Amino acid sequence: MRVADLAQILVQMVTQGVIYALLAMGIAIVYRTSRVLNFAHGELMVVGVFVFYVLDTNPIRPLPYPVAAAVAIGVTIAIGMVLHLVAVESASWVTAAIIIVLVTAALAGRSGPAVWILGAPAAAVAAWALRRTSVRGLGGSLGWILGTIAFAVVLQEGLVALIGSSEDQQLIPGLFSSFGTIRLGSVVIAGEYVATAACAIVVVIGLDVIESRTRFGRAMKAVAANKEASALMGIDVRRVVYGAFALAAASAVVAGLLVTPLTFAKPTSGPTFTIIALTAALLGGIDSVRGAALGGLVLGALEIGLGRLLDEISRLGGEGAVPLLSLRNAIVMSLLIALLVLRPQGLFGGRAVEKV
Amino acid sequence: MAATSTDTTPEPEDTKAAEGRRRPLVEPSEFLLHRRWPLGLVLVAACASYALFTRDNPYYLRLGIQYGCIYAVVLARLNVLTGANGQVSQGLIAFVTIGAYTAGWAGVAGMPWILTALIAVFFALVGGVLIGAPSLRLRGAYLALATLAFALIVLELLEAMPRVLGVPGGSAVVLDVPRPVIGPLALGSNRGYFLFTLAIAVPVVALSRNFFWSQTGRQLVAIRDDEAAAASIGIAVFPAKLGAFLFSAGCAGLGGAMFAAFNEAVFPEDFTVVESLRYVVALIIGGLAAPVAGPVLGAAAMILLVYVGQRWFQDDQALLTGLVFLGFLAFAPMGVGGLLRRGAEAVGLAWIYPGNTLVAVAARRKMGPEGDLGSLRPSDAGADSRAVVRFGTEMTGHGHLQSIDHPAGPVLAEEPPLLECVGVSKAYGGVRAVDDLSFDLREGSIHVLMGPNGSGKSTALDVISGLVPPDSGRVHLAGRDITDLPAHARARLGIGRTFQEIRLFHSLTALENCMVANASQRRTLVQLARLPRARREDEAHAEDALTILEAWGLGEFADRPAGALSYGQRKMLELARAASRHPSLLLVDEPAAGLNPRWVGAMVDALSALRDAGFTLLVVEHHQDVIADLADTVTVLDQGRKIAEGPPQHVQRLPEVIEVYLGAPEVSP
């Protein structure tokens, strides 16, 4: 391996690591305040990316990048709050409205938009009628695990129904796609990666500042430590929890906007990113935002590094060698299991994590 | 926190509870339904008619086999694991995959079907041990994630291995898997194969149902509700969890084998995480923890969902599934089974459900038709102390009280004390919760550990009962060193305990809370087959438990979920549960905490009645009145150290004890 290659690999490792850190921080921010592991995090990211994609590249009225990105972040934040309403608070009126709207959308796709004349008012009536009902959910961790998973399925499949293509990969336009290469002597590095990494680092630091320096961050810490006591101290716990979901959703979209131009995106890549985010967060320590960020960094670097290593090993075998690269994910997952069993508080987590 | 919020438990609740609900526990028609096999017969008939009605329509038959029978087998598994034991495992698809592939390969190699099924189950079990043994210590979301990771590993390997191994075509496809041949019957036609899968599904569902109605099933629920409390009544938590996990892995493997032979081929595309999720959706629709309805209605719902989806939602089938999932979680989280049960309870048919019938059976035998349970109201005085004494002596008289095998030394001048702690220390972080604690405890006495908050009393109990390993020091029970034994083994040796924050199994009824503590039980397999003697034993357990509850003044609440009882009743029930095992040493943590004066009196009566009945008690308490009433010996702890020991009147006057309680200048906050 040449030195030039090495530099490029290092840059890739850092880029992937920082983006994963961003994803993992979203998981940790939500978990700390609400003790919920968000199994829909990746789906939030993908939905945000596709909202942006449609706004930015549609042939009718394409919006400029910053406007489209801002709208996408706003929409995803709203969806993140709905996620909390539906999956954690099990608010039946929201669920009813979502179900009716999406069924109408699915039917409208086949029999024309006239269905909405019935569907839209039906959704409104159902939501109004059910606004006071509350059904006792499954309760415990089972409730929110299944709730967030169900919401993730609906998000993904709703997106597939709307976009209409589940397996087509889309090239998402990136801010830095037009960047050339950087030359330092014999070393050549793709400028796009450097810029992406720099941008992600800024956002990660921003999140950390919000978490550790602002009033809202302190409120989140208080809620994480003790909900009841925080409420007695005058903190609006519900608002903090919703704020955390919003912050997580926004950071997910940013991560998505940074990572998808480098790879590709399809409406069904949500679960992959959910697992990445959860793995990274658990790797570092779910109960601390900084720990989760470090976990993301390690996981991203590990994936790139391990992939490259396996590639090199198979290349040593020459023609017809076994393509070991395909084993990469299996190896990463095995590491996750080992870590969960041996050190559930994560690599950087200080105290034993509360087993939910 | 529990103590502060329940401090104010109002008395009216007790009286209200006692006055309301004076309904008969025995329904006349219950007798007819006690033998419940007709239900199974109906089930089989319904499914068989499905086969007849659908004739040779290959589409309906496919649905019936794939989503009916095979789903039912897999769901039965999921129901035991998630419904009863509360484990959220997403590794399901891994075991189905393992089963399908091993059975497929074995079938291609020419083995008879029964052998391929056994191989599938075997390898699924191997996989279950591989992932279950290390990760079952994890709970909730962590277990879900670990098992999901395992599923992904299996699926990734499935995709990667053919390429790594250089299989031509690069994908793991198994073709020409033969259909089973049983004697002269070749099951080539789908109609034949449907009946075949049905013949497998019905017993598997029945077997999993029995999980819920047997002692084993109760133990699984107990573990789900509270692992520490389960260990304190002698349940070996880890083997039980692993057992449930393996049972489910085996079922999933069997389902995979059925699937492979049905398709006569195995394709990797059939096994995805999404497919895994479909099983969970089906179970939620059918009813989580509904023993029969869960798998059966879940499978039926899946047939309907697939049919409707393919008919009207061609491209959006997955969306439909997701919406139905979300809808059930929001509006009927306990599924169709739960709705049916609620409906049955609303129209007074609750006795259809066996849990209640068990109570009814026991109640009828005990009470006779004229039985009046109202005479034992807890509001009178909590536990009826005379009844407790009677119960206690009865048990001792029958030799039920667990006796410890004392080392039989003919020249031993003195028997070893029942409990002996030698230099026990335990630190949490930098705090020495218990610091070099030594004390003895004599048989047949009440020994009180007293001290201010944070003096290490509860930690001492945790160390003695085995929930927490000591940093140093030894614990001896009747001369035997038990320091290295786990909690459930100590419970089986005769240590019972209650907890400061009441730890009942809140989703079990009061009766079941007592039943699950019963030490004698048959082998798991005998129970699961629900052989007559297992059933008789279960009824005997129910009777015993009811006797105990009556003695403790809780008979009327036998069929109430423990979580629905008042604070004082729960406290009493917890003590009853622990005492029902007739432990040779009973550890009682703060019996009077949070109780109003009347309940405190009842509690003191109950504890002294237990002593009179021959029990030995180690009580943690700091109510001075209670201590004065109860204690034979008092050990005073402060900051983990023993500062005084002796009879209560003596100890309570010692200046150092008064100092600890009232505060001297240097310790006052």
PDB file of N, CA and C in Angstrom, chain A residues 47-79:
ATOM      1  N   VAL A  47     -35.817   9.813   5.450  1.00  0.00           N
ATOM      2  CA  VAL A  47     -36.957  10.646   5.061  1.00  0.00           C
ATOM      3  C   VAL A  47     -36.502  12.078   4.853  1.00  0.00           C
ATOM      4  N   GLY A  48     -35.678  12.589   5.762  1.00  0.00           N
ATOM      5  CA  GLY A  48     -35.175  13.952   5.621  1.00  0.00           C
ATOM      6  C   GLY A  48     -34.416  14.127   4.323  1.00  0.00           C
ATOM      7  N   VAL A  49     -33.556  13.164   4.023  1.00  0.00           N
ATOM      8  CA  VAL A  49     -32.747  13.250   2.808  1.00  0.00           C
ATOM      9  C   VAL A  49     -33.644  13.270   1.576  1.00  0.00           C
ATOM     10  N   PHE A  50     -34.693  12.455   1.587  1.00  0.00           N
ATOM     11  CA  PHE A  50     -35.528  12.396   0.392  1.00  0.00           C
ATOM     12  C   PHE A  50     -36.430  13.625   0.260  1.00  0.00           C
ATOM     13  N   VAL A  51     -36.849  14.181   1.380  1.00  0.00           N
ATOM     14  CA  VAL A  51     -37.584  15.445   1.293  1.00  0.00           C
ATOM     15  C   VAL A  51     -36.690  16.481   0.618  1.00  0.00           C
ATOM     16  N   PHE A  52     -35.447  16.539   1.069  1.00  0.00           N
ATOM     17  CA  PHE A  52     -34.493  17.470   0.471  1.00  0.00           C
ATOM     18  C   PHE A  52     -34.320  17.178  -1.018  1.00  0.00           C
ATOM     19  N   TYR A  53     -34.168  15.899  -1.327  1.00  0.00           N
ATOM     20  CA  TYR A  53     -33.900  15.484  -2.707  1.00  0.00           C
ATOM     21  C   TYR A  53     -35.023  15.925  -3.638  1.00  0.00           C
ATOM     22  N   VAL A  54     -36.253  15.685  -3.177  1.00  0.00           N
ATOM     23  CA  VAL A  54     -37.393  16.045  -4.014  1.00  0.00           C
ATOM     24  C   VAL A  54     -37.469  17.558  -4.189  1.00  0.00           C
ATOM     25  N   LEU A  55     -37.256  18.295  -3.104  1.00  0.00           N
ATOM     26  CA  LEU A  55     -37.344  19.752  -3.194  1.00  0.00           C
ATOM     27  C   LEU A  55     -36.237  20.324  -4.075  1.00  0.00           C
ATOM     28  N   ASP A  56     -35.054  19.722  -3.984  1.00  0.00           N
ATOM     29  CA  ASP A  56     -33.895  20.317  -4.635  1.00  0.00           C
ATOM     30  C   ASP A  56     -33.779  19.928  -6.102  1.00  0.00           C
ATOM     31  N   THR A  57     -34.295  18.765  -6.484  1.00  0.00           N
ATOM     32  CA  THR A  57     -34.030  18.296  -7.841  1.00  0.00           C
ATOM     33  C   THR A  57     -35.280  18.132  -8.684  1.00  0.00           C
ATOM     34  N   ASN A  58     -36.445  18.502  -8.138  1.00  0.00           N
ATOM     35  CA  ASN A  58     -37.632  18.281  -8.952  1.00  0.00           C
ATOM     36  C   ASN A  58     -37.593  19.213 -10.159  1.00  0.00           C
ATOM     37  N   PRO A  59     -38.092  18.736 -11.291  1.00  0.00           N
ATOM     38  CA  PRO A  59     -37.971  19.519 -12.516  1.00  0.00           C
ATOM     39  C   PRO A  59     -38.900  20.732 -12.545  1.00  0.00           C
ATOM     40  N   ILE A  60     -39.947  20.716 -11.714  1.00  0.00           N
ATOM     41  CA  ILE A  60     -40.929  21.798 -11.804  1.00  0.00           C
ATOM     42  C   ILE A  60     -40.398  23.078 -11.163  1.00  0.00           C
ATOM     43  N   ARG A  61     -40.022  22.980  -9.890  1.00  0.00           N
ATOM     44  CA  ARG A  61     -39.558  24.179  -9.204  1.00  0.00           C
ATOM     45  C   ARG A  61     -38.473  23.787  -8.202  1.00  0.00           C
ATOM     46  N   PRO A  62     -37.268  23.603  -8.686  1.00  0.00           N
ATOM     47  CA  PRO A  62     -36.204  23.215  -7.762  1.00  0.00           C
ATOM     48  C   PRO A  62     -35.826  24.368  -6.831  1.00  0.00           C
ATOM     49  N   LEU A  63     -35.688  24.030  -5.548  1.00  0.00           N
ATOM     50  CA  LEU A  63     -35.313  25.058  -4.578  1.00  0.00           C
ATOM     51  C   LEU A  63     -33.793  25.093  -4.446  1.00  0.00           C
ATOM     52  N   PRO A  64     -33.237  26.220  -4.072  1.00  0.00           N
ATOM     53  CA  PRO A  64     -31.791  26.256  -3.830  1.00  0.00           C
ATOM     54  C   PRO A  64     -31.413  25.378  -2.638  1.00  0.00           C
ATOM     55  N   TYR A  65     -30.169  24.933  -2.620  1.00  0.00           N
ATOM     56  CA  TYR A  65     -29.712  23.980  -1.608  1.00  0.00           C
ATOM     57  C   TYR A  65     -30.067  24.380  -0.180  1.00  0.00           C
ATOM     58  N   PRO A  66     -29.698  25.566   0.282  1.00  0.00           N
ATOM     59  CA  PRO A  66     -29.947  25.876   1.701  1.00  0.00           C
ATOM     60  C   PRO A  66     -31.424  25.865   2.054  1.00  0.00           C
ATOM     61  N   VAL A  67     -32.259  26.372   1.124  1.00  0.00           N
ATOM     62  CA  VAL A  67     -33.697  26.399   1.421  1.00  0.00           C
ATOM     63  C   VAL A  67     -34.231  24.980   1.521  1.00  0.00           C
ATOM     64  N   ALA A  68     -33.875  24.160   0.546  1.00  0.00           N
ATOM     65  CA  ALA A  68     -34.348  22.778   0.554  1.00  0.00           C
ATOM     66  C   ALA A  68     -33.879  22.051   1.809  1.00  0.00           C
ATOM     67  N   ALA A  69     -32.618  22.283   2.175  1.00  0.00           N
ATOM     68  CA  ALA A  69     -32.082  21.609   3.367  1.00  0.00           C
ATOM     69  C   ALA A  69     -32.827  22.062   4.614  1.00  0.00           C
ATOM     70  N   ALA A  70     -33.081  23.363   4.698  1.00  0.00           N
ATOM     71  CA  ALA A  70     -33.773  23.878   5.884  1.00  0.00           C
ATOM     72  C   ALA A  70     -35.175  23.302   5.983  1.00  0.00           C
ATOM     73  N   VAL A  71     -35.869  23.256   4.848  1.00  0.00           N
ATOM     74  CA  VAL A  71     -37.226  22.696   4.862  1.00  0.00           C
ATOM     75  C   VAL A  71     -37.173  21.225   5.270  1.00  0.00           C
ATOM     76  N   ALA A  72     -36.201  20.502   4.716  1.00  0.00           N
ATOM     77  CA  ALA A  72     -36.086  19.073   5.042  1.00  0.00           C
ATOM     78  C   ALA A  72     -35.863  18.893   6.536  1.00  0.00           C
ATOM     79  N   ILE A  73     -34.997  19.711   7.112  1.00  0.00           N
ATOM     80  CA  ILE A  73     -34.740  19.602   8.552  1.00  0.00           C
ATOM     81  C   ILE A  73     -36.016  19.911   9.330  1.00  0.00           C
ATOM     82  N   GLY A  74     -36.733  20.952   8.916  1.00  0.00           N
ATOM     83  CA  GLY A  74     -37.970  21.306   9.602  1.00  0.00           C
ATOM     84  C   GLY A  74     -38.994  20.186   9.559  1.00  0.00           C
ATOM     85  N   VAL A  75     -39.162  19.617   8.376  1.00  0.00           N
ATOM     86  CA  VAL A  75     -40.141  18.530   8.224  1.00  0.00           C
ATOM     87  C   VAL A  75     -39.750  17.351   9.106  1.00  0.00           C
ATOM     88  N   THR A  76     -38.461  17.024   9.113  1.00  0.00           N
ATOM     89  CA  THR A  76     -38.030  15.861   9.892  1.00  0.00           C
ATOM     90  C   THR A  76     -38.178  16.105  11.385  1.00  0.00           C
ATOM     91  N   ILE A  77     -37.932  17.330  11.807  1.00  0.00           N
ATOM     92  CA  ILE A  77     -38.139  17.640  13.223  1.00  0.00           C
ATOM     93  C   ILE A  77     -39.602  17.387  13.591  1.00  0.00           C
ATOM     94  N   ALA A  78     -40.510  17.845  12.716  1.00  0.00           N
ATOM     95  CA  ALA A  78     -41.936  17.611  12.979  1.00  0.00           C
ATOM     96  C   ALA A  78     -42.214  16.114  13.064  1.00  0.00           C
ATOM     97  N   ILE A  79     -41.624  15.350  12.124  1.00  0.00           N
ATOM     98  CA  ILE A  79     -41.854  13.907  12.140  1.00  0.00           C
ATOM     99  C   ILE A  79     -41.283  13.288  13.422  1.00  0.00           C
TER     100      ILE A  79
END
